[in-house]
Short mmCIF file of C-alpha atoms in Angstrom, two decimals:
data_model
loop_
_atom_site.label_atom_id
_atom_site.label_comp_id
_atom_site.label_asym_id
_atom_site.label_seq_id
_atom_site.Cartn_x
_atom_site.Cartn_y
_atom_site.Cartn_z
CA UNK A 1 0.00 0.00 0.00
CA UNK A 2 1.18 3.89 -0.87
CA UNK A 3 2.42 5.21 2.61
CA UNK A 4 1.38 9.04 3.19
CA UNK A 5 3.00 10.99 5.88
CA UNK A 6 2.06 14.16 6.47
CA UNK A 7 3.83 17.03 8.78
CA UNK A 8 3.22 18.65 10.93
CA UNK A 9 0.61 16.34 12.92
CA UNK A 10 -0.40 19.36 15.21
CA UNK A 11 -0.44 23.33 13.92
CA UNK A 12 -1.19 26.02 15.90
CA UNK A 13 -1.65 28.88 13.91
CA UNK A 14 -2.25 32.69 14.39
CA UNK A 15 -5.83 33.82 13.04
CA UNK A 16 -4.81 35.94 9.91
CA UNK A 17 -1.61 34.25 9.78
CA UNK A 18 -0.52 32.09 6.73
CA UNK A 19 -0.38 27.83 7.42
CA UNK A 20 0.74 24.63 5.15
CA UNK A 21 0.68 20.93 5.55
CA UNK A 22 2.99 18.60 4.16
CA UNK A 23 1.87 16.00 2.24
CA UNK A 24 4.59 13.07 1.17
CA UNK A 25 3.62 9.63 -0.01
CA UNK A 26 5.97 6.60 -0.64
CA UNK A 27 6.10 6.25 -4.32
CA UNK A 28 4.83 8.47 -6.96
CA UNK A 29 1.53 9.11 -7.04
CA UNK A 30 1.18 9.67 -11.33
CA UNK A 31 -1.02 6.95 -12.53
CA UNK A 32 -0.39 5.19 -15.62
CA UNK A 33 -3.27 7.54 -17.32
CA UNK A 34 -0.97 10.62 -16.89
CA UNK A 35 -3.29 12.11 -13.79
CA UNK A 36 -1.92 12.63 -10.22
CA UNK A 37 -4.91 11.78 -7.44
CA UNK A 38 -3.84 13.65 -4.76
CA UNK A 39 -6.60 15.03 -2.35
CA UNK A 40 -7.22 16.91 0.76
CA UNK A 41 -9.94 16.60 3.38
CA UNK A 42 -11.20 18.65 6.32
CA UNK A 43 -12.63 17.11 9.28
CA UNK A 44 -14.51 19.24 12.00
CA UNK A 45 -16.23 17.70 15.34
CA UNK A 46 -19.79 16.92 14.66
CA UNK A 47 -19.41 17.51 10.68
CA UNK A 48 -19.17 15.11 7.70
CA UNK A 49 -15.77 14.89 5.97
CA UNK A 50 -15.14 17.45 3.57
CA UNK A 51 -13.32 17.81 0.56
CA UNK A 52 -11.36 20.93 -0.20
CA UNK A 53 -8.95 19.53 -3.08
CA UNK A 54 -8.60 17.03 -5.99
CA UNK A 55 -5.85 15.83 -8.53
CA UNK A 56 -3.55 18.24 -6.61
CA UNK A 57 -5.09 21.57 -7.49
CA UNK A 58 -8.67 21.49 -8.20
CA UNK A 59 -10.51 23.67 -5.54
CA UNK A 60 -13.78 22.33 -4.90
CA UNK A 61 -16.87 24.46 -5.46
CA UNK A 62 -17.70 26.61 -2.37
CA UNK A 63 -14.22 25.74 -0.89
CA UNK A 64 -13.21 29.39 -0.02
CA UNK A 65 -9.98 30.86 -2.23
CA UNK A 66 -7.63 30.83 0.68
CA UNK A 67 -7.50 27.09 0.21
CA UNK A 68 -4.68 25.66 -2.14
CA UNK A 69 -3.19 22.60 -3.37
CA UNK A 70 0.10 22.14 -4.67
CA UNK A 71 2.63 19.60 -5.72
CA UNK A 72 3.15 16.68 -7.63
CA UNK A 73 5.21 12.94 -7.58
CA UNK A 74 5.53 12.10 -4.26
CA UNK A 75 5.82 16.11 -2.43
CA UNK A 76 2.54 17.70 -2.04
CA UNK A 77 1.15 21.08 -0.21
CA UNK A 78 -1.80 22.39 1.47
CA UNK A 79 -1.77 26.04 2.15
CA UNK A 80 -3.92 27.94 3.52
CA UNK A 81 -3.06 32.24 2.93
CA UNK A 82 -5.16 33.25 6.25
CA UNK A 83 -6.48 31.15 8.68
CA UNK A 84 -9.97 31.90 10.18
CA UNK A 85 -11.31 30.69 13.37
CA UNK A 86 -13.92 28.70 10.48
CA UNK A 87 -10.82 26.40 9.63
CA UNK A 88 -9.77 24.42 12.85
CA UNK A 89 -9.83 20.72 12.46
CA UNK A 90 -7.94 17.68 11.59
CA UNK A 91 -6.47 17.91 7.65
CA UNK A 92 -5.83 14.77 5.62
CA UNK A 93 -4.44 13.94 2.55
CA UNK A 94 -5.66 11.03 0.83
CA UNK A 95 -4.09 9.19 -2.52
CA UNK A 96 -6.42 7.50 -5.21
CA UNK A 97 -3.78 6.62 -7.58
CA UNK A 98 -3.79 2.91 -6.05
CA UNK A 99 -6.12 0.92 -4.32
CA UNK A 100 -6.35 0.58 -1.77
CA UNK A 101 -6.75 4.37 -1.89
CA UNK A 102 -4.81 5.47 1.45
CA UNK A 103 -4.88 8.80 4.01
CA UNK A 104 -1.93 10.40 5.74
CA UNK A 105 -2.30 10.56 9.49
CA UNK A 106 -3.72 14.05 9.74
CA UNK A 107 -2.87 17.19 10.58
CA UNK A 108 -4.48 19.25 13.58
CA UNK A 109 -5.07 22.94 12.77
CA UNK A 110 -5.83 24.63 15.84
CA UNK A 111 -5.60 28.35 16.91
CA UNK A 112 -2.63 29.63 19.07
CA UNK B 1 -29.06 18.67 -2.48
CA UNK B 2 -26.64 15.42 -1.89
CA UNK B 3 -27.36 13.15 1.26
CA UNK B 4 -25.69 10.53 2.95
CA UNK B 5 -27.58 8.70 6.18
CA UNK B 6 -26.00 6.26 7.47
CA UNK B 7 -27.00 3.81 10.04
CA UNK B 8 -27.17 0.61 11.90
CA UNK B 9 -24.11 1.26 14.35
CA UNK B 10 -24.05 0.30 17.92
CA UNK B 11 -22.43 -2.06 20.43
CA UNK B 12 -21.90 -5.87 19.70
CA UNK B 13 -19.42 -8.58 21.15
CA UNK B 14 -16.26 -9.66 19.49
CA UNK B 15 -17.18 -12.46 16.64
CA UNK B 16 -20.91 -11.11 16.12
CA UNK B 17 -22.45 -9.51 13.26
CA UNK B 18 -23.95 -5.89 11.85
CA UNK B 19 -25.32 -4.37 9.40
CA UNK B 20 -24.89 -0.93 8.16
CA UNK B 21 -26.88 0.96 5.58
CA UNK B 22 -26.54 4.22 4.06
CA UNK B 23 -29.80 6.05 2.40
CA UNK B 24 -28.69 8.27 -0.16
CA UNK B 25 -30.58 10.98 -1.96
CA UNK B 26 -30.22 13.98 -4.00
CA UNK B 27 -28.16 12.24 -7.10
CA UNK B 28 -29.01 9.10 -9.36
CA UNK B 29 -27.79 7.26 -7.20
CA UNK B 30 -27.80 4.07 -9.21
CA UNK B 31 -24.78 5.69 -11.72
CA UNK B 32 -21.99 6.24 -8.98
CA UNK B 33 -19.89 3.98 -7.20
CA UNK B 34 -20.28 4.07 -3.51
CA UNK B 35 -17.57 3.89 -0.81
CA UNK B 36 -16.90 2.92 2.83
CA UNK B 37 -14.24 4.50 4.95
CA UNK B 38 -14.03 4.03 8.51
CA UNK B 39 -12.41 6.28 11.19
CA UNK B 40 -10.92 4.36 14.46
CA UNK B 41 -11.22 6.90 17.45
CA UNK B 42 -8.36 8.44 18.17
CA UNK B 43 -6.69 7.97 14.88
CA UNK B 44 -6.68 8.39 11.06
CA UNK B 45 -8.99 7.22 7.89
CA UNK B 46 -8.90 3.75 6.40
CA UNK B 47 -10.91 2.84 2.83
CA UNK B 48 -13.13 0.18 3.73
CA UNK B 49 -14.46 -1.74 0.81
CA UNK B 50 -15.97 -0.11 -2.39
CA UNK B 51 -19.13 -1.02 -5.23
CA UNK B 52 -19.57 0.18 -8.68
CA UNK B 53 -22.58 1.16 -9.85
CA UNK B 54 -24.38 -1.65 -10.65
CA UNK B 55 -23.19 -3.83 -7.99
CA UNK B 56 -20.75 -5.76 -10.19
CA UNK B 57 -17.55 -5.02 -8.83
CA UNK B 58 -16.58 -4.91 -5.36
CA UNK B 59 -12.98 -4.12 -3.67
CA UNK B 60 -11.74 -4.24 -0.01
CA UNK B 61 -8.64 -3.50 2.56
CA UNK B 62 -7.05 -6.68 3.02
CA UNK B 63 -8.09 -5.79 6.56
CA UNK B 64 -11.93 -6.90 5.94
CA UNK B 65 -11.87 -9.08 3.05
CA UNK B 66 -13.19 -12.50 3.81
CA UNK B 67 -15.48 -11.04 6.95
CA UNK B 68 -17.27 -7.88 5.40
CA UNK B 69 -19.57 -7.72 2.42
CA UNK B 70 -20.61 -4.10 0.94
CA UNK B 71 -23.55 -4.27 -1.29
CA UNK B 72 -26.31 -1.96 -2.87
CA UNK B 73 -29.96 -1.69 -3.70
CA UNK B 74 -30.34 0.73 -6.57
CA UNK B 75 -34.23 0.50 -6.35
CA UNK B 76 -34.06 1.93 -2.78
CA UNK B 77 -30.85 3.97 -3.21
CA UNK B 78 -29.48 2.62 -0.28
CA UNK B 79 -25.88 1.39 0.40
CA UNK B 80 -25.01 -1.80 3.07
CA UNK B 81 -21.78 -2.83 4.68
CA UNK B 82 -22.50 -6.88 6.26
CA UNK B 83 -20.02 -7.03 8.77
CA UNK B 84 -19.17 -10.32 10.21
CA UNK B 85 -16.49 -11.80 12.81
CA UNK B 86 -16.16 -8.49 14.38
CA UNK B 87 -13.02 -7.79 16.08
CA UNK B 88 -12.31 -4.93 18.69
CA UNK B 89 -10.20 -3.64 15.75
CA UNK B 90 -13.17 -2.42 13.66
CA UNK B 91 -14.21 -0.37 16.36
CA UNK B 92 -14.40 2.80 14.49
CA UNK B 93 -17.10 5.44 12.89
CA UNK B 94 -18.35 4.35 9.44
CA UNK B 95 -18.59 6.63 6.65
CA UNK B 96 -20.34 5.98 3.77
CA UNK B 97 -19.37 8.25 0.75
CA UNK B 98 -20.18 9.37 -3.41
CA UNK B 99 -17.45 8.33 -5.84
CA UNK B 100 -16.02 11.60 -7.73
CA UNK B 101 -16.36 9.49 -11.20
CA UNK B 102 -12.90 10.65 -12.96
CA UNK B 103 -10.89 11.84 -9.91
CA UNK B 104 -10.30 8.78 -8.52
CA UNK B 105 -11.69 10.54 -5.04
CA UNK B 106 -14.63 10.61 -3.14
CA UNK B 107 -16.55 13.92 -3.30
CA UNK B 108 -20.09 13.92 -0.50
CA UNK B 109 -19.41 11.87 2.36
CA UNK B 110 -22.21 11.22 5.40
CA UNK B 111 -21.95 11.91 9.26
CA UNK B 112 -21.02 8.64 10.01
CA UNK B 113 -22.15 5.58 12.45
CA UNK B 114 -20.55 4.48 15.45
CA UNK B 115 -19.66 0.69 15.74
CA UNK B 116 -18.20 -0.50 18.88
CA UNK B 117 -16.73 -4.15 18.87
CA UNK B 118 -16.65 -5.11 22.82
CA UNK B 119 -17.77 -7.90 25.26
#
């Protein structure tokens, strides 16, 4: 199975103050059809999952602008320009490129 | 509006059985594959087990295979994961969630069901 390990597991972060997540998975995540699946998931208390980002980059619709994905092979980024009190929780990556499709540990976003 | 309901969590003893189901609604639900992730407390996602659309394919984590079954009903647009031989290990919240058809992702998920493997 593709290994993702994602840093740092805890981030406490200044409200208006710029954050990223780490994203790194154990071989390259390019599938044979020429598309990277690399996604990223928020998870609040008492809320379904929610996706923020697909194949790398793709903001998802009603996923606010301060939200971006970067990378590609086995490095990949979440950043997010200015936290808001709105985005504490626990980030994940997640890889689709081989089943069994598999999520980093998570990251904890929480405010300082 | 998409929706995702699952149910049929709860408490049952090591080696017993349950089923979950998840009613979906808002989206033909017969034309996507479906998905099951789990959450152990404490710790990080895991993909379950996985259907296409028409029932005809089925995958799973080497972790369930041989003691789960996932299954569908398109004619009630519901989703089920038959869990069998529980272990303490599969104590985690269920998620049942919509296949993003071309991004090898999942896109809606649901709240989730608690299932608690203890004697």
């Amino acid at each position: 199975d593709v290994v993702m390990t994602q840093s740092p597991l805890s981030l406490p972060v200044t409200l208006g103050q710029p954050a990223s997540i780490s994203c790194r998975s154990s071989q390259s995540l390019v599938h044979s059809d020429g598309n990277t699946y690399l996604n990223w998931f928020q998870l609040r208390p008492g809320q379904s999952p929610r996706r923020l980002i697909y194949k790398v980059s793709n903001r998802d619709s009603g996923v606010p602008d301060r939200f971006s994905g970067s990378g590609s092979g086995t490095d990949f980024t979440l950043k997010i320009s200015r936290v808001e009190a709105e985005d504490v929780g626990v980030y994940y990556c997640m890889q689709g490129t081989q089943w069994p499709w598999t999520f980093g540990q998570g990251t904890k976003v929480e405010i300082k | 509006e998409v929706q995702l309901v699952e149910s049929g969590g709860g408490l049952v003893q090591p080696g017993g059985s349950l089923r979950l189901s998840c009613a979906a609604s808002g989206f033909t639900f017969s034309t996507y594959w479906m998905h099951w992730v789990r959450q152990i407390p404490g710790k990080g996602l895991v993909c379950v087990s996985r259907i296409k659309s028409d029932g005809s394919r089925t995958s799973y984590a080497d972790s369930v295979k041989g003691r789960f079954t996932i299954s569908r009903d398109n004619a009630k647009n519901t989703l089920y994961l038959q869990m069998n031989s529980l272990r303490a290990e599969d104590t985690a919240v269920y998620y049942c969630a919509r296949d993003h058809y071309g991004a090898n992702s999942v896109d809606y998920w649901g709240r989730g069901t608690l299932v608690t493997v203890s004697s």
